[in-house]
Each structure stands twice: as C-alpha cells, then as structure tokens.
Amino acid sequence: MLSLSSQASAEPEQHSILVLGDSISAAYGIDLEAGWVALLDGKLTRSHPSYRVTNASISGDTTAGGLRRLPELLSRHQPAIVIIELGGNDGLRGYPIKQLRQNIEQMAQLSQAQGARVLILPMEIPPNLGKVYTDAFRQSFASAAESSGAHLGEFPLTDVALDPNLMQRDGIHPTAAAQPLILERVWQSLEQLL
C-alpha cells in the first residue's frame, strides 16, 4: 500500500498551457466549447493528461494588449508553455511593424524568463495595405521567433482562410467546422514542445 507521500509523487505533475490570443483563439461568433482552444484541451486530456489549457484570449486584442496582460497571467498560471496568437488586429489597423515585432519578442522573453516554452502562431492579413507592409507583417513573426529563441508555428488558418465554407460571413473569423483543422495545424507545432 502506498503512503500519502508516495501517492502524491505517483500522480502526474500538472502543467499549464497558456493561450494568449485574439478572436481566432477566443472562438468569436461560435460557442466557446467549439473553438480550437477548447478542442486542444480535450485532445490533451486524452493524449497528455498532465496538461491543462488556460484560454486568455480576447477578441480584438493586439500585441500591445497582450504584452500588458501577460505578466499577471504568467504569475497566476505559471505556464509550462505559452502560445502567442496575436498580431492580426495590429495588421488590420496598420500598426507599425517594428512595434508588432518588439511586442511579440517581449512576450516570448517574459514567458521564457518564467520558465515557459513559447510557440508563436503567425498571422496573415489581406493585401489591401500594400505588398511592402504585408510582406513585412508576415516576416515579423519569424524575426520575433528567431531573435527570442521561441518556436515558430504555421499559420493556423492555412487550410481555412481561403475556403468560404469554413469562414464566417465577415471573411475574417473561422466557423465551428474550421476549428478541428485549426487545431491540427497548431498541434503539428505544439506536439514538439510537450
């Protein structure tokens, strides 16, 4: 029979995954339980039961907003992994690329300083702001990952964004049917960090 102390050590240590995102991760326009973050939590329950997901995503959030909120979230949740899915709103508003990149770098560095591994999910924006801005926007995620040592994932809407059947009427937010595809895209990168 196990003593209380050996029982406690036999139980798997709990690890937190913090998702810091915008409407793409906050399940905008659909039930929260149908969003890719909730689906990730369910998948981890089955495949990696020591991990739990905290969704700290807010629709409309920017990298500056995420950076402001992150220190308190890190202190409260002590995550083993931080997934940063921010930047789309910066791009849609034409915010300066340098500031976008620096904000992502700082979020990654703050997370790493607390002992977390970091996954940056790059975003894409429509081409209406011009090729120079759009190309610089796209590159900013890779630059931030390289300079901070964070892991760069794939664009989570790769299989979704150009399929009108998988996008809501606004053309920006994915439908519930798209969420499993988003999860699979994220999982390909996240699995290496678990």
Coordinates of N, CA and C in Angstrom, one line a residue:
M1 N 0.8 -1.2 0.0 CA 0.0 0.0 0.0 C 0.9 1.2 0.0
L2 N 0.5 2.2 -0.8 CA 1.3 3.5 -0.9 C 1.0 4.4 0.2
S3 N 2.0 5.0 0.7 CA 1.8 6.1 1.7 C 1.3 7.3 1.0
L4 N 0.8 8.3 1.8 CA 0.4 9.5 1.2 C 1.4 10.2 0.4
S5 N 2.7 10.2 0.9 CA 3.7 10.9 0.2 C 4.1 10.2 -1.1
S6 N 4.1 8.9 -1.1 CA 4.4 8.2 -2.4 C 3.2 8.3 -3.3
Q7 N 2.0 8.4 -2.8 CA 0.8 8.5 -3.7 C 0.9 9.9 -4.4
A8 N 1.3 10.9 -3.6 CA 1.4 12.2 -4.2 C 2.4 12.3 -5.3
S9 N 3.5 11.6 -5.1 CA 4.6 11.6 -6.1 C 4.3 10.8 -7.3
A10 N 3.3 9.8 -7.1 CA 3.0 8.9 -8.2 C 2.0 9.6 -9.2
E11 N 1.3 10.7 -8.7 CA 0.4 11.4 -9.6 C 1.2 12.3 -10.5
P12 N 0.7 12.4 -11.8 CA 1.5 13.2 -12.7 C 1.4 14.7 -12.3
E13 N 2.5 15.4 -12.5 CA 2.6 16.8 -12.2 C 1.7 17.5 -13.3
Q14 N 0.9 18.5 -12.8 CA 0.1 19.3 -13.7 C 0.9 20.4 -14.4
H15 N 0.7 20.5 -15.7 CA 1.3 21.6 -16.4 C 0.2 22.4 -17.1
S16 N 0.5 23.7 -17.2 CA -0.5 24.6 -17.8 C 0.1 25.1 -19.1
I17 N -0.9 25.2 -20.1 CA -0.6 25.8 -21.4 C -1.4 27.1 -21.4
L18 N -0.8 28.2 -21.6 CA -1.5 29.5 -21.6 C -1.6 29.9 -23.1
V19 N -2.8 30.2 -23.6 CA -3.1 30.7 -24.9 C -3.4 32.1 -24.8
L20 N -2.5 33.0 -25.4 CA -2.7 34.4 -25.4 C -3.0 34.8 -26.8
G21 N -4.3 35.1 -27.1 CA -4.7 35.3 -28.4 C -5.8 36.4 -28.6
D22 N -6.3 36.4 -29.8 CA -7.4 37.4 -30.1 C -8.6 36.6 -30.5
S23 N -9.5 37.1 -31.4 CA -10.7 36.5 -31.7 C -10.6 35.1 -32.3
I24 N -9.5 34.8 -33.0 CA -9.2 33.5 -33.6 C -9.2 32.4 -32.5
S25 N -8.6 32.8 -31.4 CA -8.5 31.8 -30.2 C -9.6 32.0 -29.2
A26 N -10.3 33.1 -29.3 CA -11.5 33.3 -28.4 C -12.8 32.8 -28.9
A27 N -12.7 32.1 -30.0 CA -13.9 31.5 -30.6 C -15.0 32.5 -31.0
Y28 N -14.6 33.6 -31.6 CA -15.5 34.7 -32.0 C -16.6 34.1 -32.9
G29 N -17.9 34.4 -32.5 CA -19.0 34.0 -33.4 C -19.5 32.6 -33.3
I30 N -18.8 31.8 -32.4 CA -19.2 30.4 -32.3 C -19.2 30.1 -30.8
D31 N -19.7 28.9 -30.4 CA -19.7 28.5 -29.0 C -18.2 28.3 -28.5
L32 N -17.9 28.8 -27.4 CA -16.5 28.7 -26.8 C -16.0 27.3 -26.8
E33 N -16.9 26.4 -26.5 CA -16.6 25.0 -26.4 C -16.2 24.4 -27.8
A34 N -16.6 25.0 -28.9 CA -16.3 24.6 -30.2 C -15.0 25.1 -30.8
G35 N -14.4 26.1 -30.1 CA -13.2 26.7 -30.5 C -12.0 25.8 -30.5
W36 N -11.0 26.1 -31.2 CA -9.8 25.2 -31.3 C -9.1 25.1 -29.9
V37 N -9.2 26.1 -29.1 CA -8.5 26.0 -27.8 C -9.2 25.0 -26.9
A38 N -10.5 25.0 -26.9 CA -11.3 24.0 -26.1 C -11.1 22.6 -26.7
L39 N -11.0 22.5 -28.0 CA -10.7 21.2 -28.6 C -9.3 20.7 -28.2
L40 N -8.3 21.7 -28.1 CA -7.0 21.3 -27.7 C -7.0 20.8 -26.3
D41 N -7.8 21.4 -25.4 CA -7.8 20.9 -24.0 C -8.4 19.5 -24.0
G42 N -9.4 19.2 -24.8 CA -9.9 17.9 -24.9 C -8.9 16.9 -25.4
K43 N -8.2 17.3 -26.4 CA -7.2 16.4 -27.0 C -6.1 16.1 -26.0
L44 N -5.7 17.1 -25.2 CA -4.6 16.9 -24.2 C -5.1 16.0 -23.1
T45 N -6.4 16.1 -22.8 CA -6.9 15.3 -21.7 C -6.7 13.8 -22.1
R46 N -6.9 13.5 -23.4 CA -6.7 12.1 -23.8 C -5.3 11.7 -24.0
S47 N -4.5 12.6 -24.6 CA -3.1 12.2 -25.0 C -2.0 12.6 -24.1
H48 N -2.2 13.7 -23.3 CA -1.2 14.2 -22.4 C -2.0 14.7 -21.2
P49 N -2.5 13.8 -20.3 CA -3.4 14.2 -19.2 C -2.8 15.1 -18.2
S50 N -1.5 15.3 -18.2 CA -0.9 16.2 -17.2 C -1.0 17.7 -17.6
Y51 N -1.4 17.9 -18.8 CA -1.5 19.3 -19.3 C -3.0 19.8 -19.3
R52 N -3.1 21.1 -18.9 CA -4.4 21.8 -18.9 C -4.2 23.1 -19.7
V53 N -5.2 23.5 -20.4 CA -5.2 24.8 -21.1 C -5.9 25.9 -20.5
T54 N -5.3 27.0 -20.4 CA -6.0 28.3 -20.0 C -6.1 29.2 -21.2
N55 N -7.3 29.6 -21.5 CA -7.5 30.4 -22.7 C -7.7 31.9 -22.2
A56 N -6.6 32.7 -22.4 CA -6.6 34.1 -22.0 C -6.8 35.0 -23.2
S57 N -7.5 34.5 -24.2 CA -7.7 35.2 -25.5 C -8.9 36.2 -25.4
I58 N -8.7 37.4 -26.0 CA -9.8 38.4 -26.0 C -10.0 38.9 -27.5
S59 N -11.2 38.8 -27.9 CA -11.5 39.3 -29.3 C -11.0 40.8 -29.4
G60 N -10.4 41.1 -30.5 CA -9.9 42.5 -30.7 C -8.6 42.8 -30.1
D61 N -8.0 41.9 -29.4 CA -6.8 42.2 -28.7 C -5.6 42.4 -29.7
T62 N -4.6 43.2 -29.3 CA -3.4 43.5 -30.1 C -2.2 42.9 -29.3
T63 N -1.1 43.0 -30.0 CA 0.2 42.6 -29.3 C 0.4 43.5 -28.1
A64 N 0.1 44.8 -28.2 CA 0.3 45.7 -27.0 C -0.6 45.3 -25.9
G65 N -1.8 44.9 -26.2 CA -2.7 44.5 -25.1 C -2.3 43.2 -24.5
G66 N -1.8 42.3 -25.3 CA -1.3 41.0 -24.8 C -0.1 41.2 -23.9
L67 N 0.8 42.1 -24.3 CA 2.0 42.4 -23.6 C 1.7 43.0 -22.2
R68 N 0.7 43.9 -22.2 CA 0.2 44.5 -20.9 C -0.4 43.4 -20.0
R69 N -1.1 42.5 -20.5 CA -1.8 41.5 -19.7 C -0.9 40.3 -19.2
L70 N 0.2 40.1 -20.0 CA 0.9 38.8 -19.8 C 1.6 38.7 -18.4
P71 N 2.2 39.7 -17.9 CA 2.9 39.5 -16.6 C 2.0 38.9 -15.5
E72 N 0.8 39.4 -15.4 CA -0.2 38.9 -14.4 C -0.6 37.5 -14.7
L73 N -0.8 37.2 -16.0 CA -1.2 35.9 -16.4 C -0.1 34.8 -16.1
L74 N 1.2 35.2 -16.4 CA 2.3 34.3 -16.0 C 2.4 34.1 -14.5
S75 N 2.2 35.1 -13.8 CA 2.2 35.0 -12.3 C 1.1 34.1 -11.8
R76 N -0.1 34.2 -12.4 CA -1.2 33.5 -11.9 C -1.2 32.0 -12.3
H77 N -0.8 31.7 -13.6 CA -0.9 30.4 -14.1 C 0.4 29.6 -14.1
Q78 N 1.5 30.3 -14.0 CA 2.8 29.6 -14.1 C 2.9 28.5 -15.2
P79 N 2.6 29.0 -16.5 CA 2.5 28.0 -17.6 C 3.9 27.3 -17.9
A80 N 3.8 26.1 -18.4 CA 4.9 25.4 -19.0 C 5.1 25.8 -20.4
I81 N 4.0 26.1 -21.1 CA 4.0 26.5 -22.5 C 3.1 27.7 -22.7
V82 N 3.6 28.7 -23.4 CA 2.7 29.9 -23.8 C 2.6 29.9 -25.3
I83 N 1.3 29.9 -25.8 CA 1.1 30.0 -27.2 C 0.6 31.5 -27.5
I84 N 1.4 32.2 -28.3 CA 1.1 33.6 -28.6 C 0.4 33.6 -30.0
E85 N -0.9 33.9 -30.0 CA -1.6 34.1 -31.3 C -2.2 35.5 -31.3
L86 N -1.3 36.4 -31.6 CA -1.7 37.8 -31.6 C -1.0 38.5 -32.8
G87 N -1.5 39.6 -33.2 CA -0.9 40.3 -34.3 C -1.8 40.7 -35.5
G88 N -2.8 39.8 -35.6 CA -3.8 40.1 -36.7 C -4.5 41.4 -36.6
N89 N -4.9 41.8 -35.4 CA -5.5 43.1 -35.2 C -4.5 44.3 -35.4
D90 N -3.3 44.1 -35.1 CA -2.3 45.1 -35.3 C -2.2 45.3 -36.8
G91 N -2.1 44.2 -37.6 CA -2.0 44.3 -39.1 C -3.2 45.0 -39.7
L92 N -4.4 44.6 -39.2 CA -5.7 45.1 -39.8 C -5.8 46.6 -39.6
R93 N -5.1 47.1 -38.5 CA -5.2 48.5 -38.2 C -4.0 49.3 -38.7
G94 N -3.1 48.6 -39.4 CA -1.9 49.2 -39.9 C -0.9 49.7 -38.9
Y95 N -0.8 49.0 -37.8 CA 0.1 49.4 -36.7 C 1.5 49.2 -37.2
P96 N 2.5 50.0 -36.7 CA 3.9 49.9 -37.1 C 4.5 48.4 -36.9
I97 N 5.1 47.9 -37.9 CA 5.6 46.6 -37.9 C 6.7 46.4 -36.8
K98 N 7.5 47.4 -36.7 CA 8.6 47.3 -35.7 C 8.0 47.1 -34.3
Q99 N 6.9 47.8 -34.0 CA 6.3 47.7 -32.6 C 5.7 46.3 -32.5
L100 N 5.0 45.8 -33.6 CA 4.5 44.5 -33.6 C 5.5 43.4 -33.2
R101 N 6.6 43.5 -33.9 CA 7.7 42.5 -33.7 C 8.3 42.6 -32.3
Q102 N 8.5 43.9 -31.8 CA 9.1 44.0 -30.5 C 8.1 43.5 -29.4
N103 N 6.8 43.7 -29.6 CA 5.8 43.3 -28.6 C 5.9 41.7 -28.6
I104 N 5.9 41.1 -29.7 CA 5.9 39.6 -29.7 C 7.2 39.1 -29.1
E105 N 8.4 39.7 -29.4 CA 9.6 39.4 -28.8 C 9.6 39.5 -27.3
Q106 N 9.0 40.6 -26.8 CA 8.9 40.8 -25.4 C 8.0 39.8 -24.7
M107 N 6.9 39.5 -25.3 CA 6.0 38.4 -24.7 C 6.7 37.1 -24.7
A108 N 7.5 36.8 -25.7 CA 8.2 35.5 -25.7 C 9.3 35.5 -24.6
Q109 N 10.0 36.6 -24.5 CA 11.1 36.7 -23.5 C 10.6 36.7 -22.1
L110 N 9.5 37.4 -21.8 CA 8.8 37.4 -20.5 C 8.4 36.0 -20.1
S111 N 7.8 35.2 -21.1 CA 7.4 33.9 -20.8 C 8.6 33.0 -20.6
Q112 N 9.6 33.1 -21.4 CA 10.8 32.3 -21.2 C 11.5 32.6 -19.8
A113 N 11.5 33.8 -19.4 CA 12.1 34.2 -18.1 C 11.4 33.5 -17.0
Q114 N 10.1 33.1 -17.2 CA 9.3 32.4 -16.2 C 9.4 30.9 -16.3
G115 N 10.3 30.5 -17.3 CA 10.5 29.0 -17.5 C 9.6 28.4 -18.5
A116 N 8.8 29.1 -19.3 CA 7.9 28.6 -20.2 C 8.5 28.4 -21.6
R117 N 8.1 27.4 -22.3 CA 8.4 27.3 -23.7 C 7.4 28.1 -24.5
V118 N 7.8 28.7 -25.6 CA 6.9 29.6 -26.3 C 6.7 29.1 -27.8
L119 N 5.4 29.1 -28.2 CA 5.0 28.9 -29.6 C 4.4 30.1 -30.1
I120 N 4.9 30.7 -31.2 CA 4.4 31.9 -31.8 C 3.6 31.4 -33.0
L121 N 2.3 31.7 -33.1 CA 1.5 31.4 -34.3 C 1.4 32.6 -35.2
P122 N 2.0 32.5 -36.4 CA 2.0 33.7 -37.2 C 0.6 34.0 -37.8
M123 N 0.3 35.2 -38.1 CA -0.9 35.6 -38.7 C -0.7 36.1 -40.1
E124 N -1.8 36.2 -40.9 CA -1.7 36.8 -42.2 C -2.8 37.9 -42.3
I125 N -2.6 38.8 -43.2 CA -3.6 39.9 -43.3 C -3.9 40.1 -44.8
P126 N -5.1 40.6 -45.1 CA -5.4 40.9 -46.5 C -4.4 41.8 -47.2
P127 N -4.2 41.8 -48.5 CA -3.2 42.6 -49.1 C -3.5 44.0 -49.3
N128 N -4.7 44.5 -48.8 CA -5.1 45.9 -49.1 C -4.2 47.0 -48.5
L129 N -3.3 46.6 -47.6 CA -2.3 47.6 -47.1 C -1.0 47.7 -47.9
G130 N -1.0 46.9 -49.0 CA 0.1 47.0 -49.9 C 1.1 45.9 -49.6
K131 N 1.9 45.5 -50.7 CA 2.8 44.4 -50.6 C 3.9 44.6 -49.6
V132 N 4.5 45.9 -49.5 CA 5.6 46.1 -48.6 C 5.2 45.9 -47.2
Y133 N 4.0 46.4 -46.8 CA 3.5 46.2 -45.4 C 3.2 44.8 -45.2
T134 N 2.5 44.2 -46.1 CA 2.0 42.8 -45.9 C 3.2 41.8 -45.8
D135 N 4.3 42.0 -46.6 CA 5.5 41.2 -46.5 C 6.2 41.4 -45.2
A136 N 6.3 42.7 -44.8 CA 7.0 43.0 -43.5 C 6.2 42.4 -42.4
F137 N 4.9 42.5 -42.4 CA 4.0 41.9 -41.4 C 4.3 40.4 -41.3
R138 N 4.3 39.7 -42.4 CA 4.5 38.2 -42.4 C 5.8 37.9 -41.8
Q139 N 6.9 38.7 -42.2 CA 8.2 38.4 -41.7 C 8.4 38.7 -40.2
S140 N 7.6 39.5 -39.7 CA 7.8 40.0 -38.3 C 7.7 38.8 -37.3
F141 N 6.9 37.8 -37.6 CA 6.7 36.7 -36.7 C 7.9 35.8 -36.7
A142 N 8.5 35.5 -37.9 CA 9.7 34.7 -38.0 C 10.9 35.5 -37.3
S143 N 10.9 36.8 -37.5 CA 12.0 37.6 -36.9 C 11.9 37.5 -35.4
A144 N 10.7 37.7 -34.9 CA 10.5 37.7 -33.4 C 10.8 36.3 -32.8
A145 N 10.5 35.2 -33.5 CA 10.8 33.9 -33.1 C 12.3 33.7 -33.1
E146 N 13.0 34.1 -34.1 CA 14.4 33.9 -34.2 C 15.1 34.7 -33.2
S147 N 14.8 35.9 -33.0 CA 15.5 36.7 -32.0 C 15.3 36.3 -30.6
S148 N 14.1 35.8 -30.3 CA 13.8 35.4 -28.9 C 14.1 33.9 -28.6
G149 N 14.3 33.1 -29.7 CA 14.5 31.7 -29.5 C 13.2 30.9 -29.3
A150 N 12.1 31.6 -29.6 CA 10.8 30.9 -29.5 C 10.6 30.0 -30.7
H151 N 9.6 29.1 -30.6 CA 9.3 28.2 -31.7 C 8.2 28.9 -32.6
L152 N 8.5 28.9 -33.9 CA 7.5 29.4 -34.8 C 6.6 28.3 -35.4
G153 N 5.3 28.5 -35.2 CA 4.4 27.5 -35.8 C 4.0 27.9 -37.2
E154 N 3.0 27.2 -37.7 CA 2.5 27.6 -39.0 C 1.3 28.5 -38.9
F155 N 0.9 29.2 -39.9 CA -0.3 30.0 -39.9 C -1.5 29.1 -39.6
P156 N -2.2 29.3 -38.5 CA -3.2 28.3 -38.1 C -4.4 28.2 -39.1
L157 N -4.6 29.2 -39.9 CA -5.7 29.2 -40.8 C -5.3 28.8 -42.2
T158 N -4.2 28.1 -42.4 CA -3.7 27.8 -43.7 C -4.8 27.0 -44.5
D159 N -5.4 26.1 -43.9 CA -6.4 25.2 -44.7 C -7.8 25.8 -44.6
V160 N -7.9 27.0 -44.1 CA -9.3 27.6 -43.7 C -9.5 28.9 -44.4
A161 N -8.6 29.8 -44.3 CA -8.8 31.2 -44.7 C -9.4 31.5 -46.1
L162 N -9.0 30.6 -47.0 CA -9.5 30.9 -48.4 C -10.7 30.0 -48.8
D163 N -11.2 29.3 -47.8 CA -12.4 28.5 -48.1 C -13.6 29.1 -47.5
P164 N -14.5 29.7 -48.4 CA -15.7 30.4 -47.9 C -16.6 29.6 -47.0
N165 N -16.5 28.2 -47.2 CA -17.4 27.3 -46.4 C -16.9 27.2 -45.0
L166 N -15.7 27.6 -44.8 CA -15.1 27.5 -43.4 C -14.9 28.8 -42.7
M167 N -15.4 29.9 -43.4 CA -15.2 31.2 -42.8 C -16.6 31.8 -42.6
Q168 N -16.7 32.6 -41.5 CA -18.0 33.3 -41.2 C -18.2 34.4 -42.3
R169 N -19.3 35.0 -42.3 CA -19.7 36.0 -43.3 C -18.7 37.2 -43.4
D170 N -18.1 37.5 -42.3 CA -17.1 38.6 -42.3 C -15.9 38.3 -43.1
G171 N -15.6 37.0 -43.4 CA -14.4 36.7 -44.1 C -13.2 36.7 -43.3
I172 N -13.3 36.9 -42.0 CA -12.1 37.0 -41.1 C -12.1 35.9 -40.1
H173 N -13.3 35.6 -39.6 CA -13.3 34.6 -38.5 C -13.8 33.2 -39.0
P174 N -13.1 32.2 -38.6 CA -13.5 30.8 -39.0 C -14.7 30.3 -38.3
T175 N -15.4 29.4 -39.0 CA -16.6 28.8 -38.4 C -16.3 27.7 -37.5
A176 N -17.3 27.1 -36.8 CA -17.1 26.0 -35.9 C -16.5 24.8 -36.7
A177 N -16.9 24.6 -38.0 CA -16.4 23.5 -38.8 C -15.0 23.6 -39.0
A178 N -14.4 24.8 -39.0 CA -13.0 25.0 -39.3 C -12.1 24.7 -38.1
Q179 N -12.7 24.7 -36.9 CA -11.8 24.6 -35.7 C -11.0 23.3 -35.6
P180 N -11.5 22.1 -35.9 CA -10.6 21.0 -35.9 C -9.4 21.1 -36.8
L181 N -9.6 21.8 -38.0 CA -8.5 22.0 -38.9 C -7.4 22.9 -38.3
I182 N -7.9 23.9 -37.6 CA -7.0 24.9 -37.0 C -6.2 24.1 -35.9
L183 N -6.9 23.3 -35.1 CA -6.3 22.5 -34.1 C -5.2 21.7 -34.6
E184 N -5.5 21.0 -35.7 CA -4.5 20.1 -36.3 C -3.2 20.8 -36.7
R185 N -3.4 22.0 -37.3 CA -2.3 22.9 -37.7 C -1.5 23.3 -36.5
V186 N -2.1 23.7 -35.4 CA -1.4 24.1 -34.2 C -0.7 22.9 -33.6
W187 N -1.4 21.8 -33.6 CA -0.9 20.6 -32.9 C 0.4 20.1 -33.6
Q188 N 0.6 20.3 -34.8 CA 1.8 19.9 -35.5 C 3.0 20.6 -34.9
S189 N 2.8 21.8 -34.5 CA 3.9 22.6 -33.9 C 4.0 22.4 -32.4
L190 N 2.8 22.3 -31.7 CA 2.8 22.2 -30.3 C 3.3 20.9 -29.8
E191 N 3.0 19.8 -30.5 CA 3.4 18.5 -30.0 C 4.9 18.4 -29.7
Q192 N 5.7 19.1 -30.5 CA 7.2 19.1 -30.3 C 7.6 19.7 -28.9
L193 N 6.7 20.6 -28.4 CA 7.0 21.3 -27.1 C 6.5 20.5 -25.9
L194 N 5.6 19.5 -26.1 CA 5.0 18.9 -24.9 C 6.0 17.9 -24.3

